[in-house]
Amino acid sequence: MASRKLRPQRRNPATWTSCGVLALWLLASLPLNAQSPLAGWSDTPSREAILRFIDTTVDPTRETFIEPEDRIAVFDNDGTLWAEQPAYFQLLFAVDRARAQLAEDPSLESRSPYREIAADDLGALLAGGHDALFKLVFATHAGRSTEEFRREVLDWLASARHPGSDRPYTKMVYAPMLELLDYLSARGYRNYIVSGGGVAFLRAWSEDVYAIPPERVVGSRMELSYQAGETPLILRGDALAHVNDGPGKPVGIQQIIGRRPVLAVGNSDGDFEMLRWTTTGDGPRLGVLIHHTDGEREWAYDRESSIGRLDRGLDAAPENGWIVVDMKNDWRRVFPD
Amino acid sequence: MASRKLRPQRRNPATWTSCGVLALWLLASLPLNAQSPLAGWSDTPSREAILRFIDTTVDPTRETFIEPEDRIAVFDNDGTLWAEQPAYFQLLFAVDRARAQLAEDPSLESRSPYREIAADDLGALLAGGHDALFKLVFATHAGRSTEEFRREVLDWLASARHPGSDRPYTKMVYAPMLELLDYLSARGYRNYIVSGGGVAFLRAWSEDVYAIPPERVVGSRMELSYQAGETPLILRGDALAHVNDGPGKPVGIQQIIGRRPVLAVGNSDGDFEMLRWTTTGDGPRLGVLIHHTDGEREWAYDRESSIGRLDRGLDAAPENGWIVVDMKNDWRRVFPD
């Protein structure tokens, strides 16, 4: 036996070929194992169901195959792609902008919403309900050109820090969702943001942060107007043209995309109609709800929350076949390193 | 001399190589000559300027290089991509639809716009101005689901014929413009339609006819609403949400695309602001006006026309550096065979 082991053997060509095939197989499978898809997701039924949907809809040998042009995936933003606590980040942007305006022109302090901002009394501002918030948004978002507004958003993102984590807001995105966006893109899906937030706010950074270009962002919109002249401008008016929330989401999708999505991901009841519209179409469809269950690594909230309330959606998920992602158990990590 | 000619010669290897190189060169250049770019365009300064713009903006060694993500080209539709005489084709669609509605329900005849349609009195209808036309459009375009409307448009296109040429409307497109769309696509440009016509009307066929998918169509829009239920629907309302003409075009571009185009093609003063917005941005820009100068192969009209009037644009073209395409002299052919 010993001599047999030590004796060099002449391998026949078939053996060499087998070895080559094996080596190629090893080489091909190594990177796959090293970077298993959706590595930030735990090995749970949620991850498996999402991967199965994607893999079976891009396989041309299957009946569930979806033509590349129809591979439209829509994602809510606040609470789905990035965090939304302790308040929608766009609202925190508006507060910071109002503070900056006050610093430049202290006389603003005599009127709302600057009075409440100067007194650092956000409670009083929020007590004013939607009207007070709209006043704040219009004061900080309207009456400037699209390009000016874009620069203001980018300047803010470059310096502002999230009050709880002290991270830049663009690092408050969910790492497992970035992986999902990547995985879909690599398989010919076109990812869209469909957010209740303002479209111009989102477009300023969606390409850098999510690899989602401006033309694939659907959001709430202000009235715009064209200003002729030597250097034409597009000006942001002070009226809302479209509120992209609840039933406004399927409407926004139809207005901007003009196709019915096949995959929708949201986290709150504001996404209910988007998920219904997506998953009641013909052929394979997938609806996903991100359930905020992780009070340690993120925030735990659902049925009673004033921000990102998820109540109707949790009740409706089983009968609609929607996947409810349990952040605590389904995600290995929440934020990028 | 004669014997020398007849005597078979032994070619040395260098000669063979030269022959091979020559043959390869001939083979390689033949398809190029056979299918020179924009073959339906005459060899004039217009064609040359358009090709030069495109070729120099996709060449990464040049200062005029435009990044792929910024290669947005916008095209008006009526009079730019397809004909618009004797009336906008969408209006002829509305008339045909109203006739079909009348055939199904003759009692409609008692009221406008069906009264005028029943009497075949389009003059009376047109005399009613915008209000009468809107009545016709709303009667035939509103109060149905987006999917129902799409089928109505496709059914009409499948059977209707252009009154002058007896061709299907989808064969009233301009062959040189189809070539330009192709040429741009092949060079990484993303083509958008930016039309005063209805977005839902255009989206029904833009992909088949122009290879421009629904999400790259910007047009006038009706209000939409989401109807919940077992089978959710998106319903077309009876109010205009956006009129995508004149200053409405840059606004529509900003709303839907969220980027400033680098190339714009139009044919009427309704495209003036779109061309200004496009060509006053930084970096290389191109504006093109299609001038209807060919009364034999198409129609000749400009400053005095009620449809597709081009007056301000002709005056402003030189100082703006816009190319004015002379259909008669710049195009070898107008319609596809």
XYZ file of C-alpha atoms in Angstrom, chain B residues 65-274:
210
model
C -17.302 63.913 -23.887
C -20.637 63.480 -22.083
C -20.926 60.826 -19.383
C -23.351 58.040 -20.345
C -25.789 58.901 -17.535
C -26.159 62.447 -18.887
C -26.850 61.410 -22.483
C -30.508 62.381 -22.466
C -32.085 63.223 -25.827
C -35.646 64.590 -25.935
C -37.917 64.500 -28.966
C -41.204 66.184 -29.623
C -43.594 63.746 -31.330
C -46.209 65.433 -33.583
C -44.382 66.914 -36.586
C -41.003 65.716 -35.283
C -41.225 61.919 -35.114
C -44.449 61.458 -37.067
C -46.632 63.713 -39.218
C -49.262 66.058 -37.785
C -51.343 66.986 -40.834
C -54.218 67.411 -41.608
C -54.715 67.348 -37.790
C -52.941 65.893 -34.752
C -53.471 62.145 -35.055
C -54.656 61.929 -31.463
C -57.523 64.256 -32.403
C -58.430 61.978 -35.316
C -58.382 59.095 -32.822
C -60.792 61.026 -30.583
C -63.144 61.652 -33.528
C -63.099 57.970 -34.499
C -63.705 56.960 -30.891
C -66.649 59.357 -30.611
C -68.093 57.848 -33.812
C -67.753 54.363 -32.316
C -69.457 55.525 -29.117
C -72.287 57.012 -31.194
C -72.729 53.736 -33.077
C -73.135 51.947 -29.748
C -75.396 54.579 -28.199
C -77.169 56.831 -30.749
C -78.818 58.826 -27.942
C -75.476 60.574 -27.410
C -76.225 62.557 -30.572
C -78.327 65.056 -28.641
C -75.274 66.710 -27.105
C -71.931 68.177 -28.039
C -69.391 66.949 -29.106
C -71.376 63.972 -30.458
C -73.868 66.245 -32.258
C -71.097 67.719 -34.429
C -69.498 64.298 -34.949
C -72.858 62.792 -36.019
C -73.357 65.662 -38.489
C -69.790 65.120 -39.740
C -69.341 68.820 -39.041
C -65.765 68.977 -37.778
C -65.713 72.659 -38.746
C -68.374 73.390 -36.103
C -66.376 71.375 -33.580
C -63.129 73.197 -34.327
C -64.942 76.559 -34.267
C -65.671 75.864 -30.608
C -61.974 76.300 -29.899
C -60.097 74.681 -27.056
C -63.215 74.119 -24.949
C -64.921 72.091 -27.650
C -61.783 70.063 -28.273
C -61.326 69.358 -24.582
C -64.952 68.207 -24.459
C -64.159 65.759 -27.253
C -60.965 64.585 -25.611
C -62.538 64.114 -22.187
C -65.537 62.293 -23.699
C -63.225 59.805 -25.390
C -60.214 59.666 -23.052
C -61.614 59.973 -19.500
C -63.656 57.806 -17.171
C -62.004 54.496 -18.021
C -59.120 52.490 -16.618
C -55.602 52.990 -17.939
C -55.668 49.429 -19.316
C -59.012 49.933 -21.117
C -57.737 53.132 -22.712
C -54.555 51.425 -23.841
C -56.534 48.706 -25.610
C -58.728 51.330 -27.322
C -55.631 53.095 -28.670
C -54.089 49.846 -29.927
C -57.354 48.685 -31.543
C -57.635 52.007 -33.346
C -54.022 51.965 -34.563
C -54.496 48.424 -35.887
C -57.320 49.428 -38.229
C -57.327 53.206 -38.780
C -55.763 54.739 -41.882
C -54.381 58.227 -42.415
C -56.920 60.181 -44.518
C -54.368 61.518 -47.001
C -52.026 58.593 -47.537
C -54.247 55.644 -46.575
C -51.283 54.312 -44.567
C -51.550 53.075 -40.986
C -50.667 55.978 -38.690
C -47.644 54.080 -37.422
C -46.254 54.264 -40.977
C -46.555 58.053 -40.950
C -43.353 58.232 -38.898
C -40.271 59.856 -40.378
C -37.695 57.304 -41.515
C -34.715 59.690 -41.018
C -35.833 60.271 -37.426
C -36.060 56.515 -36.745
C -32.451 56.314 -37.970
C -31.441 59.142 -35.655
C -33.126 57.442 -32.658
C -31.265 54.216 -33.497
C -27.951 55.987 -33.951
C -28.305 57.722 -30.582
C -29.358 54.531 -28.763
C -26.384 52.662 -30.156
C -24.134 55.378 -28.705
C -25.525 55.218 -25.198
C -28.039 58.036 -25.479
C -31.413 57.543 -23.821
C -34.191 58.859 -26.047
C -37.315 60.371 -24.502
C -40.497 61.586 -26.153
C -41.566 64.967 -24.748
C -44.894 65.659 -26.424
C -47.876 67.955 -26.050
C -49.947 64.845 -26.779
C -51.360 62.600 -24.092
C -48.827 60.413 -22.338
C -51.141 57.372 -22.188
C -51.920 57.639 -25.907
C -48.205 57.671 -26.736
C -47.120 54.977 -24.302
C -49.477 52.441 -25.892
C -47.250 52.186 -28.999
C -43.991 54.147 -28.457
C -41.965 51.033 -27.668
C -43.094 49.127 -30.780
C -42.735 52.055 -33.159
C -39.791 54.069 -31.767
C -38.158 51.595 -29.354
C -38.927 54.180 -26.653
C -40.377 52.415 -23.584
C -43.332 53.807 -21.574
C -41.114 55.146 -18.786
C -39.359 57.392 -21.320
C -42.486 59.186 -22.492
C -43.354 62.619 -21.109
C -46.678 64.055 -22.231
C -49.818 65.881 -21.188
C -51.583 64.062 -18.387
C -55.101 63.585 -17.070
C -55.716 63.322 -13.335
C -55.543 59.680 -12.273
C -57.056 57.973 -9.260
C -56.562 54.615 -7.615
C -59.634 52.464 -7.182
C -59.221 49.887 -4.437
C -60.992 46.516 -4.487
C -60.503 42.859 -5.305
C -58.926 43.932 -8.608
C -57.535 47.446 -8.127
C -57.665 49.829 -11.085
C -56.177 53.165 -12.014
C -58.903 55.374 -13.427
C -58.518 58.285 -15.819
C -60.273 61.371 -14.455
C -61.761 64.215 -16.452
C -59.356 67.001 -15.537
C -55.966 67.800 -16.988
C -53.116 67.374 -14.491
C -50.372 68.773 -16.749
C -50.294 70.405 -20.175
C -46.959 69.437 -21.658
C -46.549 72.212 -24.198
C -44.426 75.370 -24.395
C -43.083 76.156 -20.893
C -44.835 72.954 -19.763
C -42.176 70.915 -21.580
C -39.163 71.825 -19.394
C -41.463 71.374 -16.381
C -42.554 67.915 -17.594
C -38.902 67.020 -18.214
C -37.982 68.019 -14.668
C -40.955 66.177 -13.166
C -40.405 62.901 -14.995
C -36.698 62.754 -15.875
C -35.209 65.039 -13.229
C -32.169 65.726 -15.436
C -31.539 68.434 -17.990
C -31.283 66.970 -21.520
C -28.262 67.641 -23.754
C -30.041 67.185 -27.079
C -33.535 68.358 -28.034
C -35.419 68.023 -31.315
C -38.705 69.758 -32.061
C -40.568 71.341 -34.943
C -42.864 74.031 -33.600
C -42.953 76.994 -31.241
C -44.427 74.632 -28.652
C -40.895 73.222 -28.471
C -39.213 76.614 -28.014
C -38.791 76.422 -24.234
C -37.638 72.791 -24.402
